[in-house]
XYZ file of C-alpha atoms in Angstrom:
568
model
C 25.559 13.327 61.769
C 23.254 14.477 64.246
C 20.536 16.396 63.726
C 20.984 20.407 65.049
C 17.615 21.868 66.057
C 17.019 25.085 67.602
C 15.305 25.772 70.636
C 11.594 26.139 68.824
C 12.491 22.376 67.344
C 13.858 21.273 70.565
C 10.592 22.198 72.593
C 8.475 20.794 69.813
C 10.510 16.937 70.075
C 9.808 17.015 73.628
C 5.958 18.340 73.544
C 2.678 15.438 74.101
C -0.582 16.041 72.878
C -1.807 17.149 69.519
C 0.498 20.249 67.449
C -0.023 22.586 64.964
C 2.684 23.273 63.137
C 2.576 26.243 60.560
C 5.621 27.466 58.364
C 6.141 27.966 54.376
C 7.133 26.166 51.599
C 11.039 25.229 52.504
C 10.816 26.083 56.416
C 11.299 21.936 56.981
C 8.004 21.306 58.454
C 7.714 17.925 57.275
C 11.591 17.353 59.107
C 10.449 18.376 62.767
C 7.675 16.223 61.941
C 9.802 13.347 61.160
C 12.290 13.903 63.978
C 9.279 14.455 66.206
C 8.033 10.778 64.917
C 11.656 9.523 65.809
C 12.064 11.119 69.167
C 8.098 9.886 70.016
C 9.539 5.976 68.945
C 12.662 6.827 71.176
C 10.704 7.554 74.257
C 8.233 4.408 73.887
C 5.024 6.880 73.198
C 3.961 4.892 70.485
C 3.628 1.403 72.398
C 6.243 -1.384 71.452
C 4.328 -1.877 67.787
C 2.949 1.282 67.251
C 3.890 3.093 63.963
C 3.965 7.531 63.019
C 2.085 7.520 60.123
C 2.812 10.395 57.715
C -0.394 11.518 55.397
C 0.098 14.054 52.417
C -1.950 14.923 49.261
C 0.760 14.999 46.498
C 2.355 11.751 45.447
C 5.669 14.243 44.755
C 5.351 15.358 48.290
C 5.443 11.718 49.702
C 8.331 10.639 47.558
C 10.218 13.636 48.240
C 9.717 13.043 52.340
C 10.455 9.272 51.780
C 13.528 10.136 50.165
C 14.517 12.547 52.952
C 13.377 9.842 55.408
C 15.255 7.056 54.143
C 18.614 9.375 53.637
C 18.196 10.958 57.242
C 16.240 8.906 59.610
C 18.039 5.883 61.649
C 17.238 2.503 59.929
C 15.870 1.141 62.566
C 12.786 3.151 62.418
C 12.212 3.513 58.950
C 9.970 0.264 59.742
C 7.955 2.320 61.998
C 7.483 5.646 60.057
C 4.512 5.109 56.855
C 4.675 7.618 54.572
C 1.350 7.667 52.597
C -0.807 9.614 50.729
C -4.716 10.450 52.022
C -6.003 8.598 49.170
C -3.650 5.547 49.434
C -4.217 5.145 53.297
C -7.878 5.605 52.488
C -7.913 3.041 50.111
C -6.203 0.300 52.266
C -8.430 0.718 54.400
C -11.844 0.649 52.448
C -10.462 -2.006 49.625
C -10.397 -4.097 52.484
C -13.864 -3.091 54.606
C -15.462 -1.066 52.449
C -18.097 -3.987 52.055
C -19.540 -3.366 55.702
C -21.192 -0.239 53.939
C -22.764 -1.241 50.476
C -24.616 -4.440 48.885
C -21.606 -5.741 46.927
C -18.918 -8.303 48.413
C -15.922 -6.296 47.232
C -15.175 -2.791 46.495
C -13.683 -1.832 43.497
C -12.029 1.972 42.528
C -13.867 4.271 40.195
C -11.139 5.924 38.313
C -11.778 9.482 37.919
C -11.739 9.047 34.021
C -14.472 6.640 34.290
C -16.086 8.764 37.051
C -17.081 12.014 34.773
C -18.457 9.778 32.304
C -20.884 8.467 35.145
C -21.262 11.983 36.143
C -21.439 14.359 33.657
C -24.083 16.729 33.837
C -24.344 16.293 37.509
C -23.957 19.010 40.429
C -24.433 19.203 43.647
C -26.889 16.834 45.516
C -27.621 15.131 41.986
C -23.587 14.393 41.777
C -22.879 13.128 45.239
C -26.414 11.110 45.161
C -24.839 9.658 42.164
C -21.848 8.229 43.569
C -23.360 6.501 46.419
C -25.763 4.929 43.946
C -22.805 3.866 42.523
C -21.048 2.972 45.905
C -24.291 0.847 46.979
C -25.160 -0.708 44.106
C -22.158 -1.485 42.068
C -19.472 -1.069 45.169
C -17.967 1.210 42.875
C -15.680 3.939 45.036
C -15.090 7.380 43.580
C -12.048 9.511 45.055
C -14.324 12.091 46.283
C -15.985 9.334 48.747
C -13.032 8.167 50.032
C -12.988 10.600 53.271
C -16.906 10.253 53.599
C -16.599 6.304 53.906
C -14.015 6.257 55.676
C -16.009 8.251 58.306
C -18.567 6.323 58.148
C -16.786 2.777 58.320
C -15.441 4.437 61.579
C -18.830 5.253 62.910
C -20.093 1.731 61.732
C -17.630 0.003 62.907
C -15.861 1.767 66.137
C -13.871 -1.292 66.744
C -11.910 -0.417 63.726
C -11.389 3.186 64.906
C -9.826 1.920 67.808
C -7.504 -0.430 66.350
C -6.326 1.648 63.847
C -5.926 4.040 66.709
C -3.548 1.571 68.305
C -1.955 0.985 65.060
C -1.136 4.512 64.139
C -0.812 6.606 67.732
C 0.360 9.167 66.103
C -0.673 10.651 62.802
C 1.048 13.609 61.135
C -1.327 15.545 58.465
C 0.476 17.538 55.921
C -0.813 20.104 53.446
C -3.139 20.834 55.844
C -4.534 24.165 54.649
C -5.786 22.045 51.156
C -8.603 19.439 53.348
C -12.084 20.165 52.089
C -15.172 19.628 55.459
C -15.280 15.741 54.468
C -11.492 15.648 54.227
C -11.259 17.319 57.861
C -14.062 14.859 59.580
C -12.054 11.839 58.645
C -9.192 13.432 60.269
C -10.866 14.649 63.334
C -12.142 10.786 63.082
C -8.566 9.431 63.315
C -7.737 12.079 65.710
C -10.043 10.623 67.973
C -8.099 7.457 68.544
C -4.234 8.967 67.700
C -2.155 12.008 68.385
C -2.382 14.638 65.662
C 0.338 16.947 64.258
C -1.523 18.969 61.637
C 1.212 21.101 58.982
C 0.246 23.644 56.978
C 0.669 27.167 55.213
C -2.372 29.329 54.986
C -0.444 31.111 52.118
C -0.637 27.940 49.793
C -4.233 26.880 50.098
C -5.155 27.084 46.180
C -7.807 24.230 46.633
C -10.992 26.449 47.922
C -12.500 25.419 44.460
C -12.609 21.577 46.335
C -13.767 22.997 49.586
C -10.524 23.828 51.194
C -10.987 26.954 53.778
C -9.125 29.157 56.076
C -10.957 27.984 58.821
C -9.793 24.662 59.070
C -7.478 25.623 61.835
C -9.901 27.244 63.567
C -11.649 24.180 64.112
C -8.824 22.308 64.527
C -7.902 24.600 67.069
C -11.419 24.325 68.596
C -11.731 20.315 68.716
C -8.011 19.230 69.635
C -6.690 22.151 71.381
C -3.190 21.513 70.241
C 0.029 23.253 71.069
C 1.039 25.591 68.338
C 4.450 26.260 66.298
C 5.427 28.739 63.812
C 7.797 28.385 61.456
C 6.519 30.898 58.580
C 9.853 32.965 58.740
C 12.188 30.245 57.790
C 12.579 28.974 54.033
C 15.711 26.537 53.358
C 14.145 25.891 49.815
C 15.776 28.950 48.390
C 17.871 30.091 50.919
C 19.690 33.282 49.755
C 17.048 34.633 47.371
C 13.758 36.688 47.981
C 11.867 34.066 46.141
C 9.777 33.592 49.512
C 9.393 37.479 50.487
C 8.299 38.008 46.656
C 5.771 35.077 46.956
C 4.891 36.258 50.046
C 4.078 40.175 49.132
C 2.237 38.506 46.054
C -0.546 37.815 48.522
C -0.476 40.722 50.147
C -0.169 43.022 47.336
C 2.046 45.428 48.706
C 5.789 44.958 47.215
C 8.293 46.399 49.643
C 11.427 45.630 47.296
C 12.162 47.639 44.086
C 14.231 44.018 43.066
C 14.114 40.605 44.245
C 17.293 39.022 44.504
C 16.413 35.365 42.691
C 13.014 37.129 40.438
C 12.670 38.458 37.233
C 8.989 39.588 35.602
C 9.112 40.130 32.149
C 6.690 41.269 29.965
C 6.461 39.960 26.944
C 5.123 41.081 22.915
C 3.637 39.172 20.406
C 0.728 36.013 20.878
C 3.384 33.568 19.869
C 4.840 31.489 22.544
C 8.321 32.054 21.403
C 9.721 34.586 23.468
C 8.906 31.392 25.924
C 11.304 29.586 24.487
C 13.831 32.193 24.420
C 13.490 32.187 28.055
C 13.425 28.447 28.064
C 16.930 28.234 26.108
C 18.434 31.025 28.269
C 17.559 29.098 31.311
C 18.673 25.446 29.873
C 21.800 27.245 29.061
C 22.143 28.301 32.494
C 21.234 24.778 34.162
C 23.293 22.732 32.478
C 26.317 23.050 33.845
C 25.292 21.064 36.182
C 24.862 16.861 35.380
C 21.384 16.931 37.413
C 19.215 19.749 37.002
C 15.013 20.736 36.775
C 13.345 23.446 35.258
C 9.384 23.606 35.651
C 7.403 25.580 33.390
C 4.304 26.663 35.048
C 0.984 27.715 33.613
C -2.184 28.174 33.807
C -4.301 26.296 32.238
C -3.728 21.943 30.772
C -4.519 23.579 27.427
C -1.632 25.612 27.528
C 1.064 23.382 28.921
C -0.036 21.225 25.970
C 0.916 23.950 23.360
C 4.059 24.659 25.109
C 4.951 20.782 24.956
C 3.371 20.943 21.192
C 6.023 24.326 20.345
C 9.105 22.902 21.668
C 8.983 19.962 19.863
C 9.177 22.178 16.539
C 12.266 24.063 14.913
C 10.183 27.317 14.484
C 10.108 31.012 14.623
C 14.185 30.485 14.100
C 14.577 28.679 17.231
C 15.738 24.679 17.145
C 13.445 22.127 18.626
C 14.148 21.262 22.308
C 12.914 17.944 24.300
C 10.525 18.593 27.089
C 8.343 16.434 29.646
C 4.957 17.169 30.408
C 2.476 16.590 33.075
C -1.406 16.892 31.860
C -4.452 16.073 33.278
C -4.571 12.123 33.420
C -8.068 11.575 32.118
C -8.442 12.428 28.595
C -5.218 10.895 27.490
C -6.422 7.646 30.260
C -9.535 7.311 27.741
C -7.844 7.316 24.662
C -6.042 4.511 26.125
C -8.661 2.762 26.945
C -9.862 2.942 23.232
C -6.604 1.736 22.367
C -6.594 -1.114 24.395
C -9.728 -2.496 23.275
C -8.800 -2.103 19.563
C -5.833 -4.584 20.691
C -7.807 -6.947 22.174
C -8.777 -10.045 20.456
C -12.181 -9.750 18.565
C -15.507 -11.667 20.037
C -18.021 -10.583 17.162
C -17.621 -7.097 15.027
C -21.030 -6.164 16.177
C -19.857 -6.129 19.574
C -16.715 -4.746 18.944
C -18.592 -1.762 17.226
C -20.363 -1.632 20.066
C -17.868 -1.297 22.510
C -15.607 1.337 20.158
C -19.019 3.726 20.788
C -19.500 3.030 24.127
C -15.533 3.903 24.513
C -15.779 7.199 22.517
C -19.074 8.425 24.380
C -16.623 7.737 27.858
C -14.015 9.747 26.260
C -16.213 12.662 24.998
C -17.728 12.737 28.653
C -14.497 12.197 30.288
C -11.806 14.300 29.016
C -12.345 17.465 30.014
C -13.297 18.418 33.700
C -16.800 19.370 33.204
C -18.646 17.651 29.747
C -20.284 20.584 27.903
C -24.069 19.779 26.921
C -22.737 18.923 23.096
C -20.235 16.798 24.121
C -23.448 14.558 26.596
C -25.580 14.748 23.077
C -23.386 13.529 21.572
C -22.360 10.824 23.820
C -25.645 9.656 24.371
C -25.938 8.942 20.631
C -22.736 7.100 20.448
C -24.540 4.925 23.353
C -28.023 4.872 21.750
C -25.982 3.691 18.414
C -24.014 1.050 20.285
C -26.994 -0.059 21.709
C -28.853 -0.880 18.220
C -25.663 -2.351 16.631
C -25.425 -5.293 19.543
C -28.932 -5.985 19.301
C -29.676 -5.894 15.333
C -26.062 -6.053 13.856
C -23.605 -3.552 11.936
C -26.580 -2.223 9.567
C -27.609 0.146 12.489
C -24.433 1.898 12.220
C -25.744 3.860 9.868
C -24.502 5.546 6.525
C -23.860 8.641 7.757
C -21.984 10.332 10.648
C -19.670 8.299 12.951
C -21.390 4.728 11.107
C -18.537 4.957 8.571
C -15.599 5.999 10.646
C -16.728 3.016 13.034
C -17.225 0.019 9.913
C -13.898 1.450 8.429
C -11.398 1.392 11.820
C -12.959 -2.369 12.038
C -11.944 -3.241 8.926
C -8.561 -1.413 9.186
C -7.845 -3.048 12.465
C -8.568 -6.763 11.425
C -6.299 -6.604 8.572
C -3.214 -5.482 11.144
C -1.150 -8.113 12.170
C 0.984 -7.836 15.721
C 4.488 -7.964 16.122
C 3.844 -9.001 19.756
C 5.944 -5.816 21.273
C 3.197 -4.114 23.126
C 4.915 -0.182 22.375
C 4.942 -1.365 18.419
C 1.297 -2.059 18.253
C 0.157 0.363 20.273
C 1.596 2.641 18.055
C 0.387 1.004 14.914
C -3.056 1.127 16.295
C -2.936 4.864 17.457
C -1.680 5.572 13.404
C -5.064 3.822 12.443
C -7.404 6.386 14.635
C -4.877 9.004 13.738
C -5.701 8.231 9.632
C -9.664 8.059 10.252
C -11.263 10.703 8.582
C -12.971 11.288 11.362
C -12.408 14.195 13.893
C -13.231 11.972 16.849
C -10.613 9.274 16.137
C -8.116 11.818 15.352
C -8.317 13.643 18.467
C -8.384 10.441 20.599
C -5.157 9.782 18.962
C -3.644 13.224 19.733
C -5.080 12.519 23.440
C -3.305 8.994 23.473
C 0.309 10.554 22.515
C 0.703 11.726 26.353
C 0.001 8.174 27.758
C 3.276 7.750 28.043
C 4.358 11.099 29.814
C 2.111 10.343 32.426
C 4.831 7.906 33.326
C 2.624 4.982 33.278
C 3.789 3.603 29.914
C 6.187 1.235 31.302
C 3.712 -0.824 33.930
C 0.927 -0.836 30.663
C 3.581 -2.554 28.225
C 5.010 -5.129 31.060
C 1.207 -6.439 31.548
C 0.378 -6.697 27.792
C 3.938 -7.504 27.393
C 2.570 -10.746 30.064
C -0.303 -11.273 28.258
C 1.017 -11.784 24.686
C 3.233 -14.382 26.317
C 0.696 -15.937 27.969
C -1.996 -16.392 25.372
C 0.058 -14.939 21.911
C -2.674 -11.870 21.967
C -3.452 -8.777 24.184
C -6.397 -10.632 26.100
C -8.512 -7.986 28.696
C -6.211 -5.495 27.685
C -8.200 -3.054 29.033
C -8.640 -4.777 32.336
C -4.653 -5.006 32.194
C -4.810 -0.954 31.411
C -6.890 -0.268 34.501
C -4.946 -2.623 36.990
C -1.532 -0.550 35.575
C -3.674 2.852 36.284
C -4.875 1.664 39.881
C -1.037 0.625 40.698
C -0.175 4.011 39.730
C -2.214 5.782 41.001
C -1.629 4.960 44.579
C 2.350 4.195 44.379
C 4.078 6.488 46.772
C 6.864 7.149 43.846
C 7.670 9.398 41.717
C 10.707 9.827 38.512
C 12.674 12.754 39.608
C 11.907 15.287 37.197
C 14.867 16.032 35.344
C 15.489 18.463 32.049
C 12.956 20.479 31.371
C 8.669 19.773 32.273
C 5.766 21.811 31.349
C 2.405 21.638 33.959
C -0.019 23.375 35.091
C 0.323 25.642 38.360
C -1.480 22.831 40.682
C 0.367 19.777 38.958
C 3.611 21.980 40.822
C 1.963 21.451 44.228
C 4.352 19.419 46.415
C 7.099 19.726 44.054
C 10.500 21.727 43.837
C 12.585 22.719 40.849
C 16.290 24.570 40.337
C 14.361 26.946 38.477
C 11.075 28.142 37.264
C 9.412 29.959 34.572
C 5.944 31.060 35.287
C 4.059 31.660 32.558
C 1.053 32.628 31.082
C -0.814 33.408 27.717
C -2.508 36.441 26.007
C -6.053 34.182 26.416
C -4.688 31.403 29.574
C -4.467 34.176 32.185
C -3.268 33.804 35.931
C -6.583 35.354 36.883
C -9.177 32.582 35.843
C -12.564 34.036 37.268
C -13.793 37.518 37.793
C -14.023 39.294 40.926
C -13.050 39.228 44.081
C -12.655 35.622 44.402
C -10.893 34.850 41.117
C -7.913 37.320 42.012
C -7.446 36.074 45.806
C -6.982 32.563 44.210
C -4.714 33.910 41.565
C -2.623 35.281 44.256
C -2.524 31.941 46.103
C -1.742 30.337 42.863
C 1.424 32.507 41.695
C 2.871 32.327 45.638
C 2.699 28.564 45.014
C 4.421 29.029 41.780
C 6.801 31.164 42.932
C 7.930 29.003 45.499
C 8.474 26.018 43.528
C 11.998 27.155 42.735
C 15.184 27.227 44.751
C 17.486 29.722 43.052
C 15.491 31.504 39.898
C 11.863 32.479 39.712
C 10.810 34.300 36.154
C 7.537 35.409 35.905
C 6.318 36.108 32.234
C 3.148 38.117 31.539
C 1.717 39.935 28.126
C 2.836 43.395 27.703
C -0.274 44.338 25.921
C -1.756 43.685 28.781
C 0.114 42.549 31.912
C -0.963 40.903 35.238
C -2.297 43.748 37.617
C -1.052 41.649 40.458
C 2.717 41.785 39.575
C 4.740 44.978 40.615
C-alpha cells in the first residue's frame, strides 16, 4: 500500500539541499526520513551506487527503524538504505584506518569497562590526555574518541572524506538534540562531502551531562543553512491519549489539564517498594490479554532498577513473586565476567593466576561504578601492588591477612572443580565459588555477574566457550572469547523485543517504546538528581522522555511524604 503523506511530507520528498527536521517522540520523523531516502534513490540523486545512510545513538532506535524499514520500504532499496548507529559507523571506519593516526599497526576497541579502570581518577584535560596516550601508544580506541578521530582521519586524510562522501550522498542524523561539540564536528565533517537531514526534539535532550546543548541547531542552522520542517504537533506513538501534552507541560511547568486522558500520578506511603508491585500486578493484569505485550518500569537511578529486579523475584509483603527483565549498566556485571572467565581458563602457574585474579578485582573495583571513589583506587592499587609481588616472588607475598586468604583459598577451590564441558554449568559452578568466599569482594563480584545474562549477551559468550571446549576440551582465552562476544554486541544493530515486564533506568528507555509505563521513583533515588537550577531542568527533560515511552498508559509514582514538586 502506498504511502499517504500530507502536504508538509510531500514538499519535504521533493526538497534538495540539507533539512532540519524537528517533531516529538511518535510524530514519524525517522519515516519522512526514510521515504525521503527512497524518493532521493527514485530520482537518481544519489548516483547509480550511492547509498542513504541512516545514523542514530540507541541500538533500540536502529532496530526499531530497521524493522519499520524492512516491513515498509520496497525491497529493492533496502540494499541502498544503512541503518547504523554513530558508534558502529564510526568504528568501521577507524577499525579499518584508524592506524594513519597512532604508532600501532591495528586499532583495537577499549571497552568502556576496561576504560574507567584506565581512567579512574581522571577529569578533564588529565582524562582526555589519557586516552590519546592510550590511542598513540597502545592503538587502544575509547568510545569517547570515536567522533574526535574520526575528524581527524578526515582532516588527515581528505581523500577519504571524499569517498565516503560519494559513498554516502546523503546522510540522515537522528537524535540530533543528544550530539555533544565533538559529536557535531564529525557531522559537520561528513556534511561536508553529503547531504544532511538532521532530526531531532529539543524536548528530549537529557544528555547535557555528555555535552549535548540547545544550540546545536543553531549552528547547524548557521553552517548548512538547511530547509526546515516541523513536525512537533503530531504524535502517532500514543495517538488518542494526552501522554504527549502531559510530557510536554512537564517541561514547561504549567499543566493546562485537571486529567490526562492515558496518565495517572500516584503518590505513594511507606519506603517499601511494594505498592510498586501492586501497580506492577495491576498493570500485568491489564496487558495480558493480549499474546504480545511490554511494560517498562522506569527509574532513576541503576541502583534502584536493581532492587526492583531484586523485589520481584521474592514472594513478600503478601504479594507472589513475578518474573521481570532488567537492563543495568553493562560494566560492573562485564567485569565480573571477566573474573569469571579467567577462573575458567586453564591454569599456567598459580602464582600467575593469583596474579591475574588481583589485577581482575582492582579492574572491577575501578570499573563498576561510573566514577571510582578514592577508596575504591586505594584499594585497587593494592590489589595491583599485591599482584605485582606474587608474580615476581611467588604465593608467600599474598600475605596472611586481608584479600591473601580469600585469593590462596578460591585457587584451591577452583583446581579441585572439574567441568562438565557446558559453558552455562560451569559458569555457574564457578560464580557459586566467589559467591561462598568469605570475602566481601568475591561475593559482590558474584552478585554483579548474575545480570550477565540479562544484558542479553549470554548466548554469543556460551557459543564461543561452547567452541572452545570442543576445540581444545577446556575454556582456552576465555576471556579473549568474552571480549570478542562483548565487541560483537556491542555494535550489532539488533535488539530482543522487549516483552513481559523490564526494569531500567530513565536513559536505558531512550529510543525505546512500551504498551505501558510505570515511572517510578524512591524515597532516596529521586527524579531530581542535582540541586538547583540545572538539576530540575534535566529532571524535567528526563520525566518527558519517560513519559513518552508509552503508547496507551503512563503512571507516574512519587513518595507522598514527600512528592515531586514538578508533578501537578
Amino acid at each position: 500500500m502506498p504511502l499517504v503523506l500530507c502536504e508538509q511530507r510531500q514538499r519535504l520528498r521533493r526538497t534538495d539541499g540539507n533539512i532540519l527536521v524537528r517533531g516529538g517522540a511518535g510524530s514519524g520523523k525517522t519515516t519522512i526520513a526514510l521515504a525521503k531516502a527512497c524518493a532521493d534513490l527514485e530520482a537518481g540523486r544519489l548516483g547509480s551506487i550511492g547509498k542513504a545512510l541512516f545514523l542514530s545513538f540507541a541500538r533500540a532506535t536502529v532496530a526499531r527503524v530497521a524493522e519499520h524499514a524492512t516491513a515498509t520500504l520496497p525491497r529493492a532499496m533496502m540494499s541502498r538504505i544503512e541503518i547504523n548507529t554513530y558508534h558502529g559507523f564510526a568504528w568501521t571506519l577507524l577499525k579499518s584506518h584508524g592506524y594513519l593516526l597512532c604508532e600501532k599497526q591495528g586499532v583495537s576497541l577499549l571497552l568502556p569497562a576496561k576504560a574507567r579502570a584506565h581512567l579512574a581518577g581522571l577529569e578533564g584535560d588529565a582524562r582526555t590526555a589519557r586516552q590519546r596516550q592510550l590511542f598513540e601508544r597502545d592503538g587502544l580506541v575509547a568510545f569517547d574518541l570515536f567522533p574526535v578521530l574520526l575528524t581527524e582521519l578526515f582532516q588527515t586524510a581528505p581523500i577519504l572524506a571524499k569517498s565516503y562522501g560519494r559513498a554516502y550522498p546523503l546522510i540522515i542524523v537522528d537524535e540530533f538534540q543528544d550530539t555533544n561539540a565533538d559529536e557535531w564536528a564529525m557531522i559537520a565533517g561528513l556534511g561536508r562531502n553529503s547531504r544532511l537531514i538532521a532530526l531531532g526534539d529539543p524536548k528530549q535532550r537529557i544528555y547535557d551531562f555528555k555535552g549535548a546543548h540547545p544550540r546545536r541547531f543553531d549552528e547547524y542552522n548557521e553552517e548548512f543553512s538547511p530547509t526546515p520542517f516541523d513536525f512537533a504537533g503530531e504524535n502517532n506513538r500514543s495517538a488518542g491519549t494526552d501522554i504527549t501534552q502531559f510530557a510536554n507541560d512537564i517541561i514547561t511547568g504549567e499543566f493546562r489539564a485537571p486529567a490526562y486522558t492515558g496518565v495517572t500520578i500516584t503518590r505513594y506511603r511507606g519506603q517499601s517498594l511494594r505498592p510498586l508491585k501492586q501497580e506492577i500486578l495491576r498493570s500485568v493484569a491489564r496487558l495480558r490479554r493480549n499474546p504480545e505485550w511490554s511494560l517498562a518500569v522506569l527509574v532513576p537511578a541503576n541502583v534502584l532498577a536493581v532492587s526492583v529486579f531484586d523485589y520481584m523475584a521474592q514472594a513478600i509483603h503478601g504479594l507472589p513473586s513475578y518474573p521481570v527483565d532488567i537492563l543495568v549498566a553493562a560494566e560492573g556485571p562485564m567485569l565480573a565476567a571477566d573474573l569469571i572467565a579467567l577462573l575458567l581458563e586453564p591454569r599456567v602457574s598459580d602464582q600467575e593466576h593469583a596474579g591475574a585474579i588481583l589485577d581482575a578485582l582492582a579492574a572491577f573495583e575501578l570499573g563498576r561504578s561510573e566514577g571510582a571513589s578514592a577508596t575504591a583506587i586505594r584499594r585497587a592499587g593494592r590489589y595491583t601492588e599485591i599482584a605485582a609481588n606474587v608474580r615476581v616472588h611467588g604465593l608467600g607475598r599474598l600475605g596472611a591477612r586481608g584479600i591473601g586468604p580469600g585469593v590462596r583459598n578460591l585457587l584451591d577451590s577452583v583446581a579441585a572443580l572439574v567441568f562438565s564441558g557446558d559453558p552455562m554449568t560451569d559458569w555457574r559452578t564457578i560464580r557459586a565459588q566467589l559467591n561462598a568466599s568469605d570475602r566481601l569482594e568475591f561475593r559482590t563480584v558474584a552478585k554483579e555477574a548474575r545480570h550477565m545474562r540479562l544484558l542479553h549477551r549470554g548466548a554469543q559468550i556460551e557459543s564461543k566457550l561452547a567452541e572452545a571446549w570442543r576445540t581444545d576440551g577446556a575454556y582456552r582465552d576465555a576471556r579473549a572469547l568474552l571480549a570478542a562476544a562483548v565487541v560483537d554486541d556491542q555494535f550489532a544493530a539488533t535488539t530482543r523485543p522487549h516483552q513481559g515486564v523490564t526494569a531500567m533506568t530513565i536513559h536505558k528507555a531512550k529510543g525505546k517504546e512500551f504498551d505501558e509505563v510505570i515511572v517510578f521513583e524512591g524515597v532516596f533515588q529521586r527524579y531530581i538528581q542535582r540541586s538547583g537550577a540545572e538539576g530540575e531542568r534535566s529532571a524535567r527533560f528526563n520525566l518527558h522522555v519517560a513519559a513518552t515511552r508509552a503508547r496507551r498508559v503512563a503512571t507516574i509514582m512519587t513518595p507522598a511524604v514527600d512528592p515531586c514538586r514538578l508533578l501537578p
